[in-house]
Coordinates of C-alpha atoms in Angstrom, one line a residue:
Chain A
M1 CA 0.0 0.0 0.0
S2 CA 1.3 3.5 -0.9
E3 CA 2.1 6.1 1.7
L4 CA -0.4 8.9 2.0
L5 CA 0.9 11.1 4.9
K6 CA 4.4 11.3 6.3
L7 CA 5.7 13.2 9.3
N8 CA 9.5 13.3 9.7
A9 CA 11.0 14.6 13.0
V10 CA 8.2 17.1 13.5
E11 CA 8.6 19.6 16.3
T12 CA 5.9 21.9 17.6
Y13 CA 5.8 24.7 20.2
I14 CA 2.6 25.9 21.8
G15 CA 3.6 29.3 23.2
Q16 CA 6.8 28.6 25.1
Y17 CA 6.1 24.9 25.5
H18 CA 8.0 22.4 23.3
I19 CA 5.2 19.9 22.9
L20 CA 6.3 17.8 19.9
Q21 CA 10.0 17.1 20.1
G22 CA 10.4 14.6 17.2
V23 CA 7.3 12.9 15.8
S24 CA 7.8 10.7 12.8
L25 CA 5.2 8.5 11.2
E26 CA 3.9 7.1 8.0
V27 CA 0.3 6.6 7.1
K28 CA -0.5 4.1 4.4
K29 CA -3.4 4.5 2.1
G30 CA -6.5 2.4 3.1
E31 CA -5.2 1.7 6.6
V32 CA -6.3 2.9 10.1
T33 CA -3.2 4.2 11.9
V34 CA -3.7 4.6 15.6
L35 CA -1.8 7.1 17.7
L36 CA -1.4 5.8 21.3
G37 CA 0.1 7.2 24.4
R38 CA -0.6 8.6 27.9
N39 CA -2.4 11.8 28.5
G40 CA -0.3 14.8 27.5
A41 CA 2.0 12.8 25.3
G42 CA 1.4 14.9 22.2
K43 CA -1.2 12.9 20.3
T44 CA -3.8 15.7 19.9
T45 CA -1.0 18.2 19.1
T46 CA 0.2 15.8 16.4
L47 CA -3.2 15.9 14.7
R48 CA -3.4 19.7 15.1
T49 CA 0.1 20.1 13.7
I50 CA -0.9 18.1 10.6
M51 CA -3.9 20.4 10.2
G52 CA -1.8 23.5 10.6
L53 CA -3.7 24.6 13.7
N54 CA -0.5 24.4 15.7
P55 CA 2.1 24.8 13.0
A56 CA 5.3 22.8 13.1
S57 CA 8.5 24.7 13.8
K58 CA 10.8 21.9 12.5
G59 CA 10.6 18.7 10.5
A60 CA 8.6 17.8 7.4
I61 CA 5.0 17.0 6.8
T62 CA 4.1 15.6 3.4
Y63 CA 0.7 14.6 2.0
K64 CA 0.7 12.6 -1.2
G65 CA 4.4 13.7 -1.6
E66 CA 3.6 17.4 -1.3
D67 CA 5.0 19.5 1.5
I68 CA 2.0 20.8 3.6
K69 CA 3.9 22.0 6.7
K70 CA 3.5 25.7 5.9
L71 CA 0.0 25.6 4.4
P72 CA -2.8 27.4 6.3
T73 CA -5.4 25.1 7.8
Y74 CA -8.1 25.7 5.2
L75 CA -5.7 24.7 2.4
V76 CA -4.7 21.5 4.3
A77 CA -8.4 20.7 4.6
K78 CA -8.9 21.4 0.9
K79 CA -6.2 18.9 0.0
G80 CA -8.6 16.2 1.2
I81 CA -7.9 15.9 4.9
G82 CA -11.0 15.9 7.3
Y83 CA -10.6 16.6 11.0
V84 CA -12.7 15.5 13.9
P85 CA -11.4 17.4 17.0
E86 CA -11.4 16.1 20.5
D87 CA -14.1 18.5 21.5
Q88 CA -16.1 17.7 18.3
G89 CA -16.1 21.3 17.2
I90 CA -19.9 21.4 16.7
F91 CA -21.4 24.8 15.9
A92 CA -23.9 24.8 18.8
D93 CA -26.3 27.4 17.5
L94 CA -26.5 25.9 14.0
T95 CA -28.9 23.0 13.3
V96 CA -27.6 19.6 12.3
E97 CA -28.5 20.5 8.7
E98 CA -26.6 23.8 8.9
N99 CA -23.5 22.2 10.5
M100 CA -23.4 19.9 7.4
K101 CA -24.0 22.7 5.0
V102 CA -21.1 24.7 6.3
A103 CA -18.8 21.7 5.7
I104 CA -19.9 20.9 2.1
Q105 CA -17.3 22.1 -0.3
K106 CA -18.9 20.9 -3.6
D107 CA -22.7 20.9 -3.9
N108 CA -23.0 18.1 -6.5
Q109 CA -24.7 14.7 -6.9
E110 CA -21.7 12.9 -5.4
T111 CA -22.1 14.9 -2.2
L112 CA -25.9 14.2 -2.2
D113 CA -25.2 10.5 -2.5
R114 CA -22.6 10.7 0.2
M115 CA -25.1 12.5 2.4
D116 CA -27.6 9.7 2.0
W117 CA -25.0 7.2 2.9
I118 CA -24.0 9.2 6.0
L119 CA -27.6 9.6 7.1
D120 CA -28.1 5.8 6.7
L121 CA -25.0 5.3 8.8
F122 CA -26.2 7.8 11.5
P123 CA -30.0 7.8 11.5
D124 CA -30.0 10.1 14.6
L125 CA -28.7 12.9 12.5
K126 CA -31.7 12.6 10.1
K127 CA -34.0 12.4 13.1
F128 CA -32.6 15.7 14.6
W129 CA -31.9 17.4 11.3
K130 CA -33.5 20.7 12.4
K131 CA -32.3 20.6 15.9
P132 CA -29.4 22.9 17.1
G133 CA -26.1 21.0 17.3
G134 CA -25.7 22.2 20.9
L135 CA -28.7 20.3 22.0
L136 CA -27.5 16.9 20.8
S137 CA -26.2 14.2 23.1
G138 CA -22.5 13.6 23.3
G139 CA -22.7 10.6 21.0
Q140 CA -24.9 12.4 18.5
K141 CA -22.4 15.3 18.5
Q142 CA -19.6 12.8 17.8
M143 CA -21.6 11.4 14.9
L144 CA -22.2 14.8 13.5
S145 CA -18.6 15.7 13.8
I146 CA -17.5 12.6 12.0
A147 CA -20.2 13.0 9.3
R148 CA -19.1 16.6 8.7
A149 CA -15.5 15.5 8.2
Y150 CA -16.6 12.7 5.8
I151 CA -19.1 14.6 3.6
N152 CA -16.4 15.9 1.2
N153 CA -15.0 12.6 0.1
N154 CA -11.8 13.3 2.0
E155 CA -9.1 10.8 1.4
L156 CA -7.7 11.1 4.9
L157 CA -9.6 11.5 8.2
L158 CA -7.9 12.6 11.4
I159 CA -10.2 11.5 14.3
D160 CA -9.3 12.6 17.9
E161 CA -10.6 10.4 20.7
P162 CA -14.0 9.6 19.4
S163 CA -14.9 7.5 22.4
K164 CA -14.1 10.2 25.0
G165 CA -16.9 10.7 27.5
L166 CA -19.3 8.4 25.7
A167 CA -21.4 5.5 27.2
P168 CA -20.1 2.0 26.2
I169 CA -23.1 1.4 24.0
V170 CA -22.5 4.7 22.1
V171 CA -18.8 3.9 21.8
E172 CA -19.8 0.7 20.1
K173 CA -22.0 2.6 17.6
V174 CA -19.3 5.1 16.8
M175 CA -16.8 2.2 16.4
E176 CA -19.1 0.4 14.0
S177 CA -19.4 3.6 11.9
I178 CA -15.6 4.1 11.8
I179 CA -15.2 0.4 10.7
Q180 CA -17.7 1.1 7.8
M181 CA -15.8 4.2 6.8
K182 CA -12.5 2.4 6.9
E183 CA -13.6 0.6 3.7
Q184 CA -13.6 3.8 1.8
T185 CA -11.0 6.1 3.4
T186 CA -7.7 6.3 5.3
I187 CA -7.9 7.1 9.0
V188 CA -5.5 8.4 11.6
L189 CA -7.1 7.7 15.0
V190 CA -6.1 9.0 18.4
E191 CA -7.7 6.7 21.0
Q192 CA -7.2 6.0 24.7
N193 CA -9.7 3.1 24.6
F194 CA -7.4 0.3 23.7
M195 CA -10.2 -2.1 23.0
M196 CA -11.5 0.2 20.3
A197 CA -8.1 1.1 19.0
S198 CA -7.0 -2.5 18.7
T199 CA -10.3 -3.5 17.0
I200 CA -10.2 -0.8 14.4
G201 CA -6.5 -0.2 13.9
D202 CA -4.2 -1.8 11.4
C203 CA -1.0 -0.3 12.7
F204 CA 0.0 1.8 15.7
Y205 CA 2.4 4.5 16.7
I206 CA 3.2 5.2 20.4
I207 CA 3.9 8.8 21.3
D208 CA 5.6 9.5 24.6
D209 CA 6.8 13.0 25.8
G210 CA 6.3 14.4 22.3
R211 CA 8.3 11.7 20.5
T212 CA 7.3 8.6 18.6
V213 CA 8.9 5.8 20.6
S214 CA 7.5 2.7 18.9
H215 CA 5.4 1.6 16.0
G216 CA 4.3 -1.6 14.3
V217 CA 1.2 -3.6 13.3
M218 CA -1.6 -3.7 15.8
N219 CA -1.4 -7.5 16.4
Q220 CA 2.1 -7.0 17.6
L221 CA 1.0 -4.6 20.3
K222 CA -1.9 -6.8 21.2
Q223 CA 0.6 -9.5 22.1
D224 CA 3.2 -7.3 23.8
A225 CA 1.9 -6.8 27.3
D226 CA 5.2 -5.3 28.4
M227 CA 5.1 -2.5 25.8
R228 CA 1.4 -1.7 26.7
R229 CA 2.3 -1.5 30.4
K230 CA 5.4 0.6 29.8
Y231 CA 3.9 3.2 27.5
L232 CA 0.2 3.0 27.9
G233 CA -0.1 2.0 31.6
I234 CA -2.4 -0.9 30.7
A235 CA -1.8 -4.7 30.9
Chain B
M1 CA -50.1 60.0 25.0
D2 CA -48.6 61.9 22.1
V3 CA -45.5 62.7 24.3
L4 CA -45.0 59.1 25.0
L5 CA -45.4 58.2 21.3
N6 CA -43.0 60.9 20.2
L7 CA -40.5 59.9 22.8
S8 CA -40.8 56.3 21.7
L9 CA -40.3 57.3 18.0
N10 CA -37.4 59.5 18.9
G11 CA -35.8 56.8 21.0
L12 CA -36.3 54.1 18.3
A13 CA -34.8 56.4 15.6
T14 CA -31.7 57.0 17.8
G15 CA -31.7 53.3 18.6
M16 CA -31.6 52.4 14.9
L17 CA -28.6 54.7 14.4
I18 CA -26.8 53.1 17.3
F19 CA -27.8 49.7 15.9
L20 CA -26.2 50.4 12.6
L21 CA -23.0 51.2 14.4
A22 CA -23.2 48.4 16.9
A23 CA -24.2 45.6 14.5
G24 CA -20.9 45.7 12.7
L25 CA -19.1 46.1 16.0
T26 CA -20.7 43.0 17.5
L27 CA -20.0 40.8 14.5
I28 CA -16.4 42.0 14.4
L29 CA -16.0 41.4 18.1
G30 CA -17.8 38.0 18.0
L31 CA -16.2 36.6 14.9
M32 CA -12.8 38.2 14.8
D33 CA -12.3 38.8 18.5
V34 CA -11.2 42.3 17.5
L35 CA -11.8 45.3 19.8
N36 CA -12.3 48.0 17.2
F37 CA -12.3 51.4 18.7
A38 CA -12.0 53.0 15.3
H39 CA -15.5 51.9 14.3
G40 CA -16.9 55.3 15.3
G41 CA -14.4 56.9 12.9
L42 CA -16.0 55.0 10.0
F43 CA -19.4 56.2 11.2
A44 CA -18.1 59.8 11.0
W45 CA -16.5 59.3 7.6
G46 CA -19.8 57.9 6.4
A47 CA -21.5 61.1 7.6
Y48 CA -19.1 63.5 6.0
S49 CA -18.6 61.7 2.7
G50 CA -22.4 61.1 2.4
I51 CA -23.4 64.6 3.2
W52 CA -20.7 66.0 0.9
I53 CA -21.9 63.8 -2.0
Y54 CA -25.5 64.7 -1.2
S55 CA -24.6 68.4 -1.3
K56 CA -22.8 68.0 -4.7
T57 CA -25.4 65.8 -6.4
G58 CA -28.5 67.1 -4.7
S59 CA -29.6 63.4 -4.3
F60 CA -29.8 62.1 -0.7
F61 CA -30.1 58.6 -2.1
I62 CA -26.8 58.9 -4.0
G63 CA -25.3 60.4 -0.8
I64 CA -26.3 57.3 1.1
L65 CA -24.9 55.0 -1.5
G66 CA -21.7 57.0 -1.6
A67 CA -21.3 56.8 2.2
I68 CA -21.8 53.0 2.1
L69 CA -19.2 52.6 -0.6
V70 CA -16.8 54.8 1.4
G71 CA -17.5 52.7 4.4
F72 CA -16.8 49.4 2.4
L73 CA -13.5 50.8 1.1
L74 CA -12.4 52.1 4.5
G75 CA -13.4 48.8 6.1
I76 CA -11.3 46.8 3.7
L77 CA -8.3 49.0 4.1
T78 CA -8.6 49.1 7.9
E79 CA -8.9 45.3 8.1
R80 CA -6.0 44.6 5.7
W81 CA -3.5 47.3 6.9
I82 CA -4.4 48.0 10.5
I83 CA -6.2 45.1 12.0
K84 CA -4.6 42.1 10.3
P85 CA -1.2 42.5 11.9
V86 CA -2.7 42.6 15.4
Y87 CA -5.1 39.7 15.3
G88 CA -5.0 37.8 18.7
N89 CA -3.5 40.7 20.6
H90 CA -6.1 42.8 22.4
V91 CA -3.7 45.4 23.9
Q92 CA -2.3 46.1 20.4
Q93 CA -5.8 46.2 19.0
I94 CA -6.9 48.8 21.5
L95 CA -3.9 51.0 21.0
I96 CA -3.9 50.8 17.2
T97 CA -7.6 51.3 16.8
L98 CA -7.8 54.2 19.3
G99 CA -4.9 55.7 17.3
L100 CA -6.8 55.2 14.0
M101 CA -9.9 56.7 15.5
L102 CA -7.9 59.9 16.2
V103 CA -6.4 59.9 12.8
L104 CA -9.8 59.4 11.1
S105 CA -11.2 62.3 13.1
E106 CA -8.3 64.6 12.4
M107 CA -8.4 63.6 8.7
L108 CA -12.0 64.8 8.5
K109 CA -10.9 68.2 9.7
V110 CA -8.1 68.2 7.1
V111 CA -10.5 67.4 4.3
W112 CA -13.6 69.3 5.3
G113 CA -12.3 71.8 7.8
P114 CA -12.6 72.0 11.6
N115 CA -16.1 73.5 11.8
Q116 CA -19.2 71.5 12.1
I117 CA -21.2 71.1 8.9
S118 CA -25.0 71.5 8.7
A119 CA -27.0 68.7 7.1
N120 CA -30.7 68.8 6.2
P121 CA -33.0 66.1 5.1
P122 CA -34.2 66.1 1.5
D123 CA -37.5 67.9 0.9
Y124 CA -39.5 64.7 0.7
L125 CA -38.4 63.8 4.2
V126 CA -39.0 67.2 5.8
G127 CA -42.0 67.8 8.0
S128 CA -44.4 65.5 9.8
W129 CA -47.7 63.7 9.6
E130 CA -50.4 64.2 12.1
I131 CA -52.2 61.0 12.8
G132 CA -55.0 61.1 15.4
G133 CA -53.5 64.2 17.0
V134 CA -50.1 62.7 17.2
I135 CA -47.3 64.3 15.2
I136 CA -45.0 61.9 13.6
I137 CA -41.8 63.3 12.1
K138 CA -41.1 61.9 8.7
Y139 CA -37.3 61.7 9.0
R140 CA -37.5 59.7 12.3
L141 CA -39.8 57.2 10.7
F142 CA -37.5 57.0 7.7
I143 CA -34.5 56.1 10.0
I144 CA -36.5 53.4 11.7
F145 CA -37.6 52.0 8.4
V146 CA -34.0 52.0 7.0
G147 CA -32.7 50.4 10.3
L148 CA -35.3 47.6 10.1
L149 CA -34.6 47.1 6.4
V150 CA -30.9 46.7 7.0
F151 CA -31.6 44.4 9.9
A152 CA -33.9 42.2 7.7
A153 CA -31.3 42.2 4.9
V154 CA -28.4 41.2 7.1
Q155 CA -30.6 38.7 9.0
F156 CA -31.5 37.1 5.6
L157 CA -27.8 37.1 4.7
L158 CA -26.8 35.4 8.0
S159 CA -29.6 32.8 8.1
K160 CA -30.2 32.0 4.4
T161 CA -26.9 32.1 2.6
K162 CA -23.7 30.0 2.8
I163 CA -21.6 33.0 3.7
G164 CA -24.0 33.9 6.5
L165 CA -23.8 30.3 7.8
V166 CA -20.0 30.5 7.7
V167 CA -20.1 33.9 9.6
R168 CA -22.4 32.4 12.3
A169 CA -20.2 29.3 12.5
G170 CA -17.1 31.5 12.7
V171 CA -18.5 33.4 15.7
M172 CA -18.8 30.1 17.5
N173 CA -15.6 28.3 16.5
K174 CA -13.4 29.9 13.9
E175 CA -10.7 27.2 14.2
M176 CA -13.2 24.6 13.1
V177 CA -14.4 26.7 10.2
Q178 CA -10.9 26.7 8.9
A179 CA -10.5 23.0 9.5
L180 CA -13.6 22.5 7.2
G181 CA -11.6 24.2 4.3
I182 CA -12.9 27.7 4.6
N183 CA -10.6 30.7 4.3
I184 CA -11.5 32.6 7.4
Q185 CA -9.4 35.6 6.4
K186 CA -11.7 36.3 3.5
V187 CA -14.7 36.0 5.8
F188 CA -13.1 38.4 8.2
M189 CA -12.6 40.9 5.4
F190 CA -16.2 40.5 4.3
V191 CA -17.6 41.0 7.8
F192 CA -15.4 44.0 8.4
M193 CA -16.5 45.5 5.1
I194 CA -20.2 45.0 5.8
G195 CA -19.8 46.3 9.4
A196 CA -18.0 49.4 8.1
G197 CA -20.7 50.0 5.5
M198 CA -23.5 49.8 8.1
A199 CA -21.6 52.2 10.3
A200 CA -21.2 54.7 7.4
L201 CA -24.9 54.4 6.6
G202 CA -25.6 55.2 10.3
G203 CA -23.4 58.2 10.0
V204 CA -25.0 59.7 6.9
L205 CA -28.5 59.1 8.4
L206 CA -27.5 60.9 11.6
G207 CA -26.6 64.1 9.7
P208 CA -30.1 65.3 8.8
Y209 CA -31.4 63.9 12.1
S210 CA -29.2 66.0 14.3
G211 CA -28.9 68.9 11.8
V212 CA -25.1 69.1 12.0
I213 CA -22.1 66.8 11.8
H214 CA -18.8 67.2 13.4
A215 CA -15.5 65.2 13.6
E216 CA -16.0 63.9 17.1
M217 CA -19.5 62.5 16.5
G218 CA -18.1 59.0 15.9
L219 CA -16.6 58.7 19.4
E220 CA -19.8 59.9 21.0
F221 CA -21.8 57.2 19.2
A222 CA -19.2 54.5 19.6
I223 CA -19.6 54.7 23.4
L224 CA -23.3 54.0 23.0
A225 CA -22.5 51.2 20.5
F226 CA -20.2 49.5 22.9
I227 CA -22.9 49.6 25.6
V228 CA -25.3 48.0 23.1
V229 CA -22.8 45.3 22.2
V230 CA -22.3 44.4 25.9
I231 CA -26.1 44.5 26.6
G232 CA -27.0 42.6 23.5
G233 CA -24.4 39.9 23.9
M234 CA -21.1 39.9 21.9
G235 CA -21.5 38.5 18.4
N236 CA -25.3 38.5 18.7
F237 CA -26.8 40.4 15.8
K238 CA -30.4 40.1 16.9
G239 CA -29.4 41.1 20.4
S240 CA -27.7 44.2 19.1
L241 CA -31.0 45.4 17.5
L242 CA -33.0 44.8 20.7
A243 CA -30.3 46.3 22.9
A244 CA -30.0 49.4 20.6
A245 CA -33.7 50.0 20.8
L246 CA -33.5 49.6 24.6
V247 CA -30.6 52.1 24.8
G248 CA -32.3 54.5 22.4
L249 CA -35.6 54.4 24.3
S250 CA -33.9 54.7 27.7
G251 CA -31.9 57.7 26.4
S252 CA -35.0 59.4 24.9
F253 CA -37.2 59.0 28.0
M254 CA -34.4 59.9 30.5
A255 CA -33.5 63.0 28.5
Y256 CA -37.1 64.1 28.8
Y257 CA -37.9 63.2 32.4
V258 CA -34.5 63.2 34.1
P259 CA -32.1 65.0 31.6
D260 CA -29.1 64.9 34.0
L261 CA -29.2 61.1 34.1
A262 CA -29.5 60.4 30.3
L263 CA -26.1 58.9 29.7
A264 CA -25.6 57.6 33.2
A265 CA -28.9 55.6 32.7
N266 CA -27.3 53.6 29.8
M267 CA -24.1 53.1 31.8
L268 CA -26.2 51.9 34.7
L269 CA -28.2 49.6 32.5
M270 CA -24.9 48.1 31.2
A271 CA -23.5 47.6 34.7
V272 CA -26.7 45.8 35.8
V273 CA -26.6 43.5 32.8
L274 CA -22.9 42.8 33.4
V275 CA -23.5 41.9 37.1
F276 CA -26.5 39.6 36.5
R277 CA -25.9 38.4 33.0
P278 CA -22.3 38.9 31.9
Q279 CA -22.9 37.3 28.5
G280 CA -25.4 40.0 27.7
L281 CA -29.2 39.8 27.6
F282 CA -29.3 37.8 24.4
G283 CA -25.8 36.2 24.4
M284 CA -25.1 32.5 25.1
K285 CA -23.3 31.5 28.3
G286 CA -19.6 30.7 27.7

């Protein structure tokens, strides 16, 4: 499988804090790459750096072979990278319909077909189509955020902790939807829930203190209890 | 009864002028997080340029259009050259926009001289109607009509068009708007332009209402506009209309019944709102 996204020794500052101190990773087309690590390790900052929301100060970020490190966020998104932030980024006063409309870049038949597919995947969105985004439940907000990132036929989705704060039954629903999307797109997933990460993920990168310290295929990590204990604090 | 109605009409007309200034201010503050103390300067430039064009062409309508265009142009230039370098830094924004306010006021004196200029409404808006014993001044009604028309047009833009959706989304979360592939800088410029155009419209309408225009008029109205933004809720367009009406009516009634407390009443109103509802009467918490 060909490489879609590559980070090489990326460093990022947020204010005076040196958050990423050397993150390197390769995302292959069609795979789900999971970023793992303890709280504060730099996983979210890695996604934000790819999007240009916290620009990298050093290193290289290439998407389909093109340098995107210095691009403004909106151009990174226009390259075909969808982003689902940790806080879901729902526009609370806008309805579900309006949240989707803001996201749509091309108003054509392909988008309409994709919208039908999405609404079949997330029937709750259809049910609450005219309801303000701020009134949705946590799970529905997560579904809306994922749907919004997916509506533009993005080749790469960056999804930050989709299970955070959700009830187990809702986590299962979100996980099923990501598994379905996996058939059609490449995903970089930040996830603390190892059960979810290991079910969905094809390969993993572990980030610790702002550096990638280990990577491999997911089955390898499933069998390596020592590594899980050392970097993730789980057995 | 006719006193109450006249005070109400007077208050609503003043409120509409404040609204035209405050509406742009609230969107600029809500979307761009920019404290623009120069907004009153755009209001004054609208007044001077509009009244000047009106005096040269003899058409009040062309004067209004000219003022709006001057507002659009000044808005674009201000955003590109003055505001853009200080995004995200409130202290620098306050200093640079206060400085710009002074420059805009002084430039008015350079171009049109230091004396105040008289401004009269066109013949078709002079005089009044008497309905059931109540005298209704035509020009005040005209201001209320224009204010409501502008409100309806901008409200339509915000609620029914894609750019309006983007502006509303940007007020809530501009980072997310960018992550959806939208160039927020272009949206900023558009909002600034519209806000400046509305301020300039307010300025040119004020001329015949007060009878004279002067270089410091922008600062006087900007204070009222900031009060309206706080009361209405930052970034809340509908809130700015209702708060402007409230401030206009309060000013009008207080000026009639307790003249010494006219401005203090609005300040007091703002203080009470800040204590009990810091997000403004119509703003959302957080």
